[in-house]
Each structure stands twice: as structure tokens, then as C-alpha cells.
Amino acid sequence: SHRQKNVVRLHPVRTTTRVMVTTDETMELSEIEVPETTDAEKEFHARTAVLCSERNLPLGKVKNARDLASVRNSPVRPGRVYRIGRVSDATPEDIHILFGQIGVKTLVDLRSPTELKDDPTLEREEVFANFTDMVFYEKGRLVKELGPEEKRMQKRRKRDRVRRGARDVLFGFVDNFFGSGDEDEGEEEECIDCIEAAKLIEESAWRKNRKERHFVSIMNELKYVRGTLSKLRKRDIAKTLLKSPTTIVSKAARENIKKPFLDEINGGGLPMLNELLLRFGAPGIKYVLDLISDVNRHPVAFYCTAGKDRTGMIAAIILALLGAEDDAIVEDYSLSANVYAEMNDHKAMVGALSQRSLDAKTFLGAPPEVMEDTLNNIRNTYGGVEEYLDFIGFGEESRKRLIYALTAEDVGQGTLLSKK
């Protein structure tokens, strides 16, 4: 039976701010609608704030950071894997806690290249000086180790990547709605001196004494558009294209073609985003789980921007596999509800979403029903979390390694690969 959800109608409060958009323009928006918080939502946030104070690490600038062992009745042993928000803003005390006291050895950055490009602290020496950067490429399942002078988002040489003809309809939408998709196609980069991801994991023992930061973009803007496109009915797409044959030429036509996408995205909300993440992010999700399965890489901390959606999905998969109750997984996800409100650029985020006709209330929250729907979707679509992991290639032996790495009482470095 389907659960009947209460619909809360929000009356927006208007304010003014300046918003940076992906086209590198600064636009003055005289009216940005920032939805007010209802009494029910205030009560929910108050409850989660208490749990956050009990479970979150006492960090100043790194938000939403906690050990997966802190989840109610968690099967995870303390000190092995952490979910956190963007780490590059860390204060000196944050750095001391994360890398001194906890001793985090492996960072996993789940953000898209566009997000990385927009992060001015991506190469901050105080945080990352002792880390070797590794980049995962979906195409070929390859990993590249960056040299000391190489940067993740450095300019790469020009390549023949022609986007003309029929493909302009899709890519024109990406470029005009999300900003240029050039940076998002990491899989198109040449991967010179790369190693197969599977081989890298198998031969991890020699790297056990070094710190690593792995860039694993499990969801980017182009994947989101492709996923949304796949959900639209063909006749709706055809109707839109017939109405807008001059998509690339006419700004008005470009605006018109967005509507079915926007309707689908806003209607699907975070549950649809999670659904697409499970499907299109599969190669990256498998790689992250492989890293976490490797005791030579512990402790591991994985993160996106706020540590909410992509981070929350990885956490949920791990917890579900290890047997955590749905209610505990949902509760842990819900602790992310306050994170955007605590970030300095919250109003700018609301404005940026509003400018793209996306509902900020939908995409900046972490309501319990989102994770409830996601867990149910995994069961309904794949049969359960183990079947989903089979689908992405993380088979029974891999699952045994992950369970052992996170739950065994005494796990010494170098013992994992022989454990079956």
C-alpha cells in the first residue's frame, strides 16, 4: 500500500541577494523567494539538531561530519569510515581533529568537475599538502595518479569534441541550463599512465602508508539531463522539439524546451535524483565501496558539497548491506536537514536554484520520506541492496570484504585481501 503524504503549502518570504550563475555572470535578482520554515519543520530541525550535537564531529567549518558507527545500533566499528561535508574549508582545529586525532588516510571527493572548478579551496595546501591525488575515470574503469605538479582541474589540451547537428538539442540544453558541460565529461579526458581500478585495489598494500585523495564524480549535470530525458515520454520530447526547432538559435525557444525537463525534475525531486544516482553513478559507487573495503586505506572519509545526497546514498548502501534498520538509515540521512541553512551561501544557493526554476525547498532539504522512498525503490527495482550491488558489479566476495573491513573486531592493515 502507498503511504499518503501530507502536502505542506509554503508561503514564501522575499529577500534580495546577488547570485553567481554557471555562465560566470553576476545577476541582480530583485526578488528571490526563500520559503519560510513551517512549525512542523522547525520541530523536525530541532530534533535533528539534538542528534547532530550528539553524533557530529566537533568541527568548525566542515559540516555534517560523523562516523558511520554513530548511527543508531550501527554494525560499523568506530574509526573506520566517516561521512562528511566539503573538507577544503577546514579550520586549523578541524585539520587537527580529522588528520591528527582521527588520522583520516583516504579522502573520497564525490563532486562533479563543475563543482570542483567552482571550489577556490580545492588545492588548499594546509588541508591537502600530504595527500596524493587519484582520479577515477568511468570510461575504462581507470585511475590516474596525479604528479606533484599536476592539478585536478588544470587546463587540458584541446581535443576534437564536436557538438553539432542533432546532438545540439541535448547539449544545448545542458549548456544553457546548467552551464557549459565541457568540464563534466571527465570520461573524455585522455588517461595517460593510468591503471585499471581493479588492479589498483588489489595492489594496495604498497600504498598503505600514504594519504590519498580520490576524485570520483558519481553524478554530474550531463548524467542528470540524460536520466531525466530517459524518463520523459518520447512523444512529449518530440512535441517540444517540433515547437522549438531553433533551440540553439533562439533564447525564447531554449526557454521553451526546458519546461518538460523542469517539470520532470521538480516533480521527481530528490527521490528521482537518488534513482538516477543509483543507475548512472554505478561505476563510481562500486569504486568507492572497493576503497572502503580496503583496510589499507582506513580511516576513509567521503564527501560531496554538503555531505547530504551523494554522501547520504553511499552511507545508506553501506548501512543497508551491513543490516542496519531502515529507521536508523533514514534518521542518519535526516541529520543533514540543517546543513544548507548553516552554510554561508545559503541564500545564494536558493537564488541559483530559483533562477533555474528549480524548487529550493525540494533540493536543499533532507526530509525522512526521501530516504524511505529511496530504500523502497532499491527493493522494488533491484530486489534489495545485495541485488543492487550485484547489478553494479560489487559481487558476493566484494560484499564479504566490505562487511569484514567495517565490522571485524581486529582488522590489521594488509589482512583484507586474503579474507574471503
Short mmCIF file of C-alpha atoms in Angstrom, two decimals:
data_model
loop_
_atom_site.label_atom_id
_atom_site.label_comp_id
_atom_site.label_asym_id
_atom_site.label_seq_id
_atom_site.Cartn_x
_atom_site.Cartn_y
_atom_site.Cartn_z
CA SER A 1 0.00 0.00 0.00
CA HIS A 2 1.18 3.50 -0.75
CA ARG A 3 1.67 5.90 2.11
CA GLN A 4 -0.40 9.09 1.83
CA LYS A 5 1.90 12.07 2.35
CA ASN A 6 0.75 15.37 3.76
CA VAL A 7 1.25 18.29 1.44
CA VAL A 8 2.52 21.38 3.21
CA ARG A 9 1.88 24.60 1.32
CA LEU A 10 4.58 27.17 1.90
CA HIS A 11 4.16 30.93 1.78
CA PRO A 12 7.46 32.39 0.60
CA VAL A 13 9.28 35.26 2.25
CA ARG A 14 11.01 37.53 -0.21
CA THR A 15 14.51 38.89 0.10
CA THR A 16 17.25 40.19 -2.17
CA THR A 17 20.74 38.94 -2.89
CA ARG A 18 23.29 38.56 -5.67
CA VAL A 19 23.75 35.17 -7.27
CA MET A 20 26.64 33.69 -9.22
CA VAL A 21 25.38 31.57 -12.09
CA THR A 22 27.23 28.98 -14.14
CA THR A 23 27.73 31.30 -17.08
CA ASP A 24 30.07 33.39 -14.89
CA GLU A 25 27.64 36.28 -14.88
CA THR A 26 26.63 38.10 -11.72
CA MET A 27 22.93 38.83 -11.90
CA GLU A 28 20.94 41.10 -9.63
CA LEU A 29 17.76 39.28 -8.65
CA SER A 30 15.39 41.78 -7.10
CA GLU A 31 13.11 39.06 -5.79
CA ILE A 32 14.34 35.70 -4.56
CA GLU A 33 11.70 33.63 -2.86
CA VAL A 34 13.14 31.97 0.20
CA PRO A 35 10.46 29.66 1.60
CA GLU A 36 9.72 30.17 5.24
CA THR A 37 10.02 27.27 7.65
CA THR A 38 6.78 25.79 8.94
CA ASP A 39 6.19 24.92 12.60
CA ALA A 40 6.39 21.22 11.77
CA GLU A 41 9.70 21.74 10.01
CA LYS A 42 11.06 23.80 12.91
CA GLU A 43 10.20 20.95 15.26
CA PHE A 44 11.87 18.45 12.93
CA HIS A 45 15.01 20.58 12.70
CA ALA A 46 15.11 20.96 16.47
CA ARG A 47 15.03 17.16 16.91
CA THR A 48 17.74 16.61 14.34
CA ALA A 49 19.86 19.38 15.89
CA VAL A 50 19.93 17.45 19.16
CA LEU A 51 21.09 14.29 17.40
CA CYS A 52 23.65 16.27 15.41
CA SER A 53 25.11 17.65 18.63
CA GLU A 54 25.47 14.09 19.92
CA ARG A 55 26.82 12.44 16.77
CA ASN A 56 28.58 15.02 14.61
CA LEU A 57 32.29 15.65 14.97
CA PRO A 58 33.04 18.96 16.74
CA LEU A 59 34.28 20.69 13.59
CA GLY A 60 34.06 24.39 12.84
CA LYS A 61 33.81 24.64 9.06
CA VAL A 62 33.44 21.04 7.87
CA LYS A 63 29.72 20.39 8.13
CA ASN A 64 27.69 17.24 8.58
CA ALA A 65 30.65 15.10 9.67
CA ARG A 66 30.14 11.87 11.61
CA ASP A 67 31.37 8.32 12.00
CA LEU A 68 29.05 5.72 10.46
CA ALA A 69 29.47 3.94 13.79
CA SER A 70 27.36 6.74 15.34
CA VAL A 71 24.19 5.54 13.58
CA ARG A 72 21.66 4.01 15.96
CA ASN A 73 22.58 0.33 16.55
CA SER A 74 25.23 0.66 13.86
CA PRO A 75 27.11 -2.51 12.94
CA VAL A 76 30.12 -0.40 11.85
CA ARG A 77 33.16 -0.35 14.12
CA PRO A 78 34.24 3.16 15.23
CA GLY A 79 37.05 4.94 13.45
CA ARG A 80 36.84 3.19 10.07
CA VAL A 81 34.62 5.25 7.79
CA TYR A 82 33.22 8.78 8.03
CA ARG A 83 30.69 10.79 6.08
CA ILE A 84 31.48 14.50 5.94
CA GLY A 85 30.78 17.71 4.03
CA ARG A 86 33.28 19.57 1.88
CA VAL A 87 36.61 19.32 3.66
CA SER A 88 38.57 22.09 1.92
CA ASP A 89 37.17 24.79 4.22
CA ALA A 90 38.60 23.11 7.32
CA THR A 91 39.90 25.32 10.11
CA PRO A 92 43.27 24.51 11.74
CA GLU A 93 41.38 22.79 14.57
CA ASP A 94 39.30 20.83 12.04
CA ILE A 95 42.51 19.71 10.34
CA HIS A 96 43.94 18.62 13.70
CA ILE A 97 40.83 16.57 14.52
CA LEU A 98 40.45 14.94 11.09
CA PHE A 99 44.08 14.20 10.28
CA GLY A 100 45.73 14.32 13.69
CA GLN A 101 43.34 12.76 16.16
CA ILE A 102 41.26 10.59 13.80
CA GLY A 103 44.08 10.05 11.32
CA VAL A 104 41.97 10.07 8.13
CA LYS A 105 44.14 8.45 5.47
CA THR A 106 41.80 8.43 2.48
CA LEU A 107 39.53 11.23 1.24
CA VAL A 108 36.92 10.46 -1.42
CA ASP A 109 35.56 13.53 -3.23
CA LEU A 110 32.25 12.68 -4.93
CA ARG A 111 31.68 16.05 -6.61
CA SER A 112 31.38 16.73 -10.32
CA PRO A 113 34.13 18.55 -12.25
CA THR A 114 31.91 21.63 -12.45
CA GLU A 115 31.71 21.74 -8.64
CA LEU A 116 35.45 21.21 -8.36
CA LYS A 117 36.10 24.05 -10.80
CA ASP A 118 33.99 26.37 -8.67
CA ASP A 119 35.77 25.46 -5.42
CA PRO A 120 38.51 28.07 -4.80
CA THR A 121 39.95 25.97 -1.95
CA LEU A 122 40.28 22.75 -3.97
CA GLU A 123 44.08 22.73 -3.78
CA ARG A 124 44.42 24.29 -0.33
CA GLU A 125 47.87 23.39 0.92
CA GLU A 126 47.02 23.34 4.63
CA VAL A 127 44.48 20.57 4.01
CA PHE A 128 45.80 18.54 1.09
CA ALA A 129 49.58 19.00 1.05
CA ASN A 130 50.25 15.47 2.32
CA PHE A 131 47.74 13.75 0.00
CA THR A 132 48.40 12.05 -3.33
CA ASP A 133 45.58 12.83 -5.76
CA MET A 134 43.93 9.98 -7.68
CA VAL A 135 41.28 10.47 -10.41
CA PHE A 136 38.75 7.77 -11.28
CA TYR A 137 37.59 7.62 -14.92
CA GLU A 138 34.38 5.76 -15.65
CA LYS A 139 35.35 5.05 -19.23
CA GLY A 140 37.60 2.02 -18.99
CA ARG A 141 37.34 1.98 -15.16
CA LEU A 142 40.77 3.58 -14.92
CA VAL A 143 42.56 5.55 -12.21
CA LYS A 144 45.24 8.16 -12.76
CA GLU A 145 47.69 9.20 -10.07
CA LEU A 146 48.46 12.91 -10.40
CA GLY A 147 52.04 14.04 -10.04
CA PRO A 148 53.17 16.68 -7.52
CA GLU A 149 52.78 19.48 -10.07
CA GLU A 150 49.50 18.25 -11.58
CA LYS A 151 46.19 19.74 -10.51
CA ARG A 152 42.81 18.10 -10.79
CA MET A 153 41.22 20.96 -12.72
CA GLN A 154 44.22 22.20 -14.69
CA LYS A 155 43.64 23.12 -18.32
CA ARG A 156 43.89 20.14 -20.59
CA ARG A 157 44.81 20.22 -24.23
CA LYS A 158 42.21 20.81 -26.87
CA ARG A 159 40.52 17.73 -28.24
CA ASP A 160 38.15 17.06 -31.10
CA ARG A 161 34.85 17.15 -29.29
CA VAL A 162 32.37 18.39 -31.85
CA ARG A 163 28.88 19.09 -30.61
CA ARG A 164 26.89 19.94 -33.67
CA GLY A 165 23.91 18.66 -35.57
CA ALA A 166 21.26 16.61 -33.80
CA ARG A 167 23.28 16.46 -30.56
CA ASP A 168 22.87 20.22 -30.20
CA VAL A 169 19.38 19.73 -28.84
CA LEU A 170 20.59 17.81 -25.82
CA PHE A 171 23.91 19.58 -25.30
CA GLY A 172 22.38 22.96 -25.95
CA PHE A 173 20.00 22.27 -23.12
CA VAL A 174 22.88 21.26 -20.84
CA ASP A 175 24.98 24.29 -21.73
CA ASN A 176 22.17 26.78 -21.32
CA PHE A 177 20.50 25.26 -18.29
CA PHE A 178 23.43 24.08 -16.19
CA GLY A 179 26.26 25.98 -17.83
CA SER A 180 28.81 24.53 -20.21
CA GLY A 181 29.07 20.79 -19.85
CA ASP A 182 32.69 20.66 -21.03
CA GLU A 183 34.09 20.17 -17.56
CA ASP A 184 31.60 17.45 -16.78
CA GLU A 185 32.77 14.95 -19.32
CA GLY A 186 35.73 13.65 -17.33
CA GLU A 187 35.49 10.35 -19.12
CA GLU A 188 36.50 12.08 -22.36
CA GLU A 189 39.88 13.11 -20.95
CA GLU A 190 42.86 11.14 -22.13
CA CYS A 191 44.02 8.86 -19.36
CA ILE A 192 47.78 8.57 -19.78
CA ASP A 193 49.77 6.32 -17.41
CA CYS A 194 46.56 5.07 -15.86
CA ILE A 195 45.96 1.82 -14.02
CA GLU A 196 42.86 -0.36 -14.01
CA ALA A 197 40.79 0.40 -10.92
CA ALA A 198 40.52 -3.29 -10.00
CA LYS A 199 44.29 -3.71 -10.17
CA LEU A 200 44.83 -0.61 -8.05
CA ILE A 201 42.65 -2.07 -5.30
CA GLU A 202 44.33 -5.47 -5.50
CA GLU A 203 47.81 -3.98 -5.20
CA SER A 204 47.07 -1.53 -2.39
CA ALA A 205 49.46 -2.87 0.24
CA TRP A 206 52.46 -0.92 -1.05
CA ARG A 207 50.45 2.34 -0.73
CA LYS A 208 49.21 1.70 2.80
CA ASN A 209 51.46 4.29 4.43
CA ARG A 210 50.49 7.23 2.25
CA LYS A 211 47.47 9.52 2.28
CA GLU A 212 45.31 9.67 -0.84
CA ARG A 213 42.50 11.87 -2.16
CA HIS A 214 40.33 10.10 -4.74
CA PHE A 215 38.16 12.14 -7.12
CA VAL A 216 35.12 10.03 -8.02
CA SER A 217 32.37 12.01 -9.76
CA ILE A 218 29.35 9.75 -9.30
CA MET A 219 26.80 12.24 -10.63
CA ASN A 220 27.21 15.22 -12.91
CA GLU A 221 24.94 17.59 -14.76
CA LEU A 222 25.00 15.72 -18.05
CA LYS A 223 24.06 12.43 -16.37
CA TYR A 224 21.17 14.19 -14.68
CA VAL A 225 19.89 15.50 -18.01
CA ARG A 226 20.33 12.14 -19.72
CA GLY A 227 18.50 10.42 -16.89
CA THR A 228 15.67 12.94 -16.97
CA LEU A 229 15.47 12.62 -20.74
CA SER A 230 15.17 8.85 -20.41
CA LYS A 231 12.14 9.27 -18.17
CA LEU A 232 10.24 11.62 -20.46
CA ARG A 233 7.80 10.10 -22.91
CA LYS A 234 9.09 10.18 -26.48
CA ARG A 235 6.00 11.95 -27.76
CA ASP A 236 6.46 14.73 -25.17
CA ILE A 237 10.06 15.19 -26.31
CA ALA A 238 9.04 15.18 -29.98
CA LYS A 239 6.28 17.70 -29.32
CA THR A 240 8.71 20.02 -27.56
CA LEU A 241 11.30 19.76 -30.32
CA LEU A 242 8.71 20.43 -33.01
CA LYS A 243 7.68 23.55 -31.15
CA SER A 244 11.31 24.61 -30.76
CA PRO A 245 13.28 23.63 -33.88
CA THR A 246 15.56 26.66 -33.37
CA THR A 247 16.67 25.59 -29.93
CA ILE A 248 20.26 26.78 -30.27
CA VAL A 249 19.45 29.99 -32.11
CA SER A 250 16.52 31.40 -30.20
CA LYS A 251 16.72 32.19 -26.50
CA ALA A 252 12.93 32.04 -26.23
CA ALA A 253 12.94 28.59 -27.83
CA ARG A 254 15.64 27.44 -25.44
CA GLU A 255 13.49 28.54 -22.53
CA ASN A 256 10.52 26.69 -24.01
CA ILE A 257 12.36 23.40 -24.40
CA LYS A 258 13.33 23.43 -20.73
CA LYS A 259 9.77 23.10 -19.47
CA PRO A 260 9.27 19.32 -19.76
CA PHE A 261 12.68 18.78 -18.16
CA LEU A 262 11.91 21.19 -15.34
CA ASP A 263 8.51 19.62 -14.73
CA GLU A 264 10.10 16.18 -14.55
CA ILE A 265 12.97 17.33 -12.30
CA ASN A 266 10.83 19.30 -9.86
CA GLY A 267 8.16 16.62 -9.82
CA GLY A 268 10.67 13.86 -9.19
CA GLY A 269 12.62 15.83 -6.61
CA LEU A 270 15.28 14.15 -4.51
CA PRO A 271 13.81 10.62 -4.87
CA MET A 272 14.29 10.85 -8.64
CA LEU A 273 17.78 12.27 -8.18
CA ASN A 274 18.62 9.28 -5.97
CA GLU A 275 17.10 6.91 -8.52
CA LEU A 276 19.29 8.37 -11.26
CA LEU A 277 22.28 8.36 -8.94
CA LEU A 278 21.89 4.62 -8.31
CA ARG A 279 21.69 3.96 -12.04
CA PHE A 280 24.13 6.41 -13.62
CA GLY A 281 26.55 6.58 -10.71
CA ALA A 282 27.02 2.80 -10.55
CA PRO A 283 30.69 2.63 -11.69
CA GLY A 284 31.75 5.30 -9.23
CA ILE A 285 29.70 3.83 -6.39
CA LYS A 286 31.41 0.47 -6.93
CA TYR A 287 34.84 2.10 -6.87
CA VAL A 288 34.06 3.96 -3.62
CA LEU A 289 32.87 0.72 -1.99
CA ASP A 290 36.05 -1.01 -3.15
CA LEU A 291 38.12 1.72 -1.49
CA ILE A 292 36.18 1.43 1.76
CA SER A 293 36.60 -2.36 1.65
CA ASP A 294 40.37 -1.94 1.70
CA VAL A 295 41.68 -1.76 5.30
CA ASN A 296 44.94 -0.36 3.94
CA ARG A 297 43.01 2.83 3.19
CA HIS A 298 41.33 3.24 6.60
CA PRO A 299 40.16 5.55 8.04
CA VAL A 300 38.19 6.74 5.00
CA ALA A 301 36.14 9.94 4.78
CA PHE A 302 33.83 10.51 1.80
CA TYR A 303 32.09 13.75 0.94
CA CYS A 304 30.36 15.90 -1.67
CA THR A 305 29.41 19.55 -1.18
CA ALA A 306 27.16 19.38 1.87
CA GLY A 307 27.56 15.68 2.61
CA LYS A 308 23.84 15.17 2.02
CA ASP A 309 22.72 13.42 -1.18
CA ARG A 310 25.62 11.61 -2.84
CA THR A 311 27.31 11.12 0.53
CA GLY A 312 23.99 10.05 2.01
CA MET A 313 23.50 7.47 -0.73
CA ILE A 314 26.90 5.86 -0.15
CA ALA A 315 26.23 5.79 3.60
CA ALA A 316 22.77 4.25 3.10
CA ILE A 317 24.09 1.49 0.82
CA ILE A 318 26.80 0.56 3.32
CA LEU A 319 24.45 0.60 6.30
CA ALA A 320 21.76 -1.37 4.49
CA LEU A 321 24.25 -4.04 3.41
CA LEU A 322 25.52 -4.38 6.98
CA GLY A 323 21.98 -4.89 8.27
CA ALA A 324 21.09 -1.53 9.78
CA GLU A 325 17.35 -0.93 10.23
CA ASP A 326 15.60 1.33 7.73
CA ASP A 327 14.59 3.72 10.52
CA ALA A 328 18.22 4.16 11.57
CA ILE A 329 19.35 4.82 7.99
CA VAL A 330 16.55 7.32 7.47
CA GLU A 331 17.38 9.04 10.76
CA ASP A 332 21.05 9.37 9.79
CA TYR A 333 20.10 10.88 6.42
CA SER A 334 17.74 13.33 8.13
CA LEU A 335 20.57 14.77 10.19
CA SER A 336 21.63 16.54 7.00
CA ALA A 337 18.47 18.67 7.08
CA ASN A 338 20.16 21.66 8.72
CA VAL A 339 23.37 21.66 6.76
CA TYR A 340 22.49 24.10 3.96
CA ALA A 341 20.91 26.56 6.39
CA GLU A 342 24.23 26.64 8.26
CA MET A 343 26.28 27.36 5.13
CA ASN A 344 27.20 30.98 4.47
CA ASP A 345 25.94 30.96 0.88
CA HIS A 346 22.50 29.50 1.64
CA LYS A 347 20.66 32.46 0.11
CA ALA A 348 22.84 32.33 -2.98
CA MET A 349 22.03 28.62 -3.34
CA VAL A 350 18.32 29.36 -3.09
CA GLY A 351 18.68 32.12 -5.66
CA ALA A 352 20.70 29.96 -8.05
CA LEU A 353 18.09 27.21 -7.93
CA SER A 354 15.24 29.71 -8.29
CA GLN A 355 16.89 31.25 -11.34
CA ARG A 356 16.88 27.80 -12.94
CA SER A 357 13.21 27.37 -11.99
CA LEU A 358 14.14 24.60 -9.55
CA ASP A 359 12.38 24.35 -6.22
CA ALA A 360 14.89 25.21 -3.50
CA LYS A 361 12.70 23.75 -0.77
CA THR A 362 12.83 20.40 -2.54
CA PHE A 363 16.53 20.21 -3.33
CA LEU A 364 18.09 21.78 -0.22
CA GLY A 365 16.21 19.65 2.31
CA ALA A 366 16.67 16.16 3.68
CA PRO A 367 13.17 15.02 4.68
CA PRO A 368 12.88 11.45 6.03
CA GLU A 369 10.50 10.36 3.28
CA VAL A 370 13.21 10.89 0.65
CA MET A 371 15.40 8.14 2.11
CA GLU A 372 12.34 6.00 2.86
CA ASP A 373 11.35 6.22 -0.81
CA THR A 374 14.92 5.52 -1.91
CA LEU A 375 15.24 2.36 0.21
CA ASN A 376 11.86 1.17 -1.08
CA ASN A 377 12.94 1.94 -4.64
CA ILE A 378 16.05 -0.22 -4.23
CA ARG A 379 13.84 -3.12 -3.12
CA ASN A 380 11.21 -2.58 -5.79
CA THR A 381 13.62 -2.04 -8.68
CA TYR A 382 16.50 -4.38 -7.85
CA GLY A 383 15.08 -6.74 -5.22
CA GLY A 384 17.22 -5.40 -2.36
CA VAL A 385 20.60 -3.86 -1.63
CA GLU A 386 22.54 -7.07 -2.35
CA GLU A 387 20.84 -7.41 -5.73
CA TYR A 388 21.61 -3.76 -6.47
CA LEU A 389 25.26 -4.38 -5.62
CA ASP A 390 25.24 -7.39 -7.96
CA PHE A 391 23.86 -5.04 -10.63
CA ILE A 392 26.82 -2.65 -10.27
CA GLY A 393 29.38 -5.47 -10.18
CA PHE A 394 30.05 -5.45 -6.44
CA GLY A 395 29.50 -9.18 -6.00
CA GLU A 396 29.35 -11.56 -3.07
CA GLU A 397 33.10 -11.72 -2.41
CA SER A 398 33.36 -7.94 -2.57
CA ARG A 399 30.50 -7.63 -0.10
CA LYS A 400 32.21 -10.06 2.28
CA ARG A 401 35.34 -7.93 2.17
CA LEU A 402 33.38 -4.75 2.90
CA ILE A 403 31.49 -6.34 5.79
CA TYR A 404 34.72 -7.75 7.24
CA ALA A 405 36.57 -4.44 6.88
CA LEU A 406 33.88 -2.49 8.73
CA THR A 407 32.67 -4.99 11.35
CA ALA A 408 35.54 -7.32 12.31
CA GLU A 409 36.88 -6.57 15.79
CA ASP A 410 40.58 -6.61 14.90
CA VAL A 411 41.41 -5.66 11.34
CA GLY A 412 45.09 -5.12 10.73
CA GLN A 413 46.48 -3.44 7.64
CA GLY A 414 47.39 -5.95 4.98
CA THR A 415 44.96 -8.65 6.14
CA LEU A 416 41.99 -7.73 3.98
CA LEU A 417 42.89 -9.23 0.63
CA SER A 418 43.22 -12.73 1.99
CA LYS A 419 39.85 -12.59 3.76
CA LYS A 420 37.03 -14.39 1.98
#
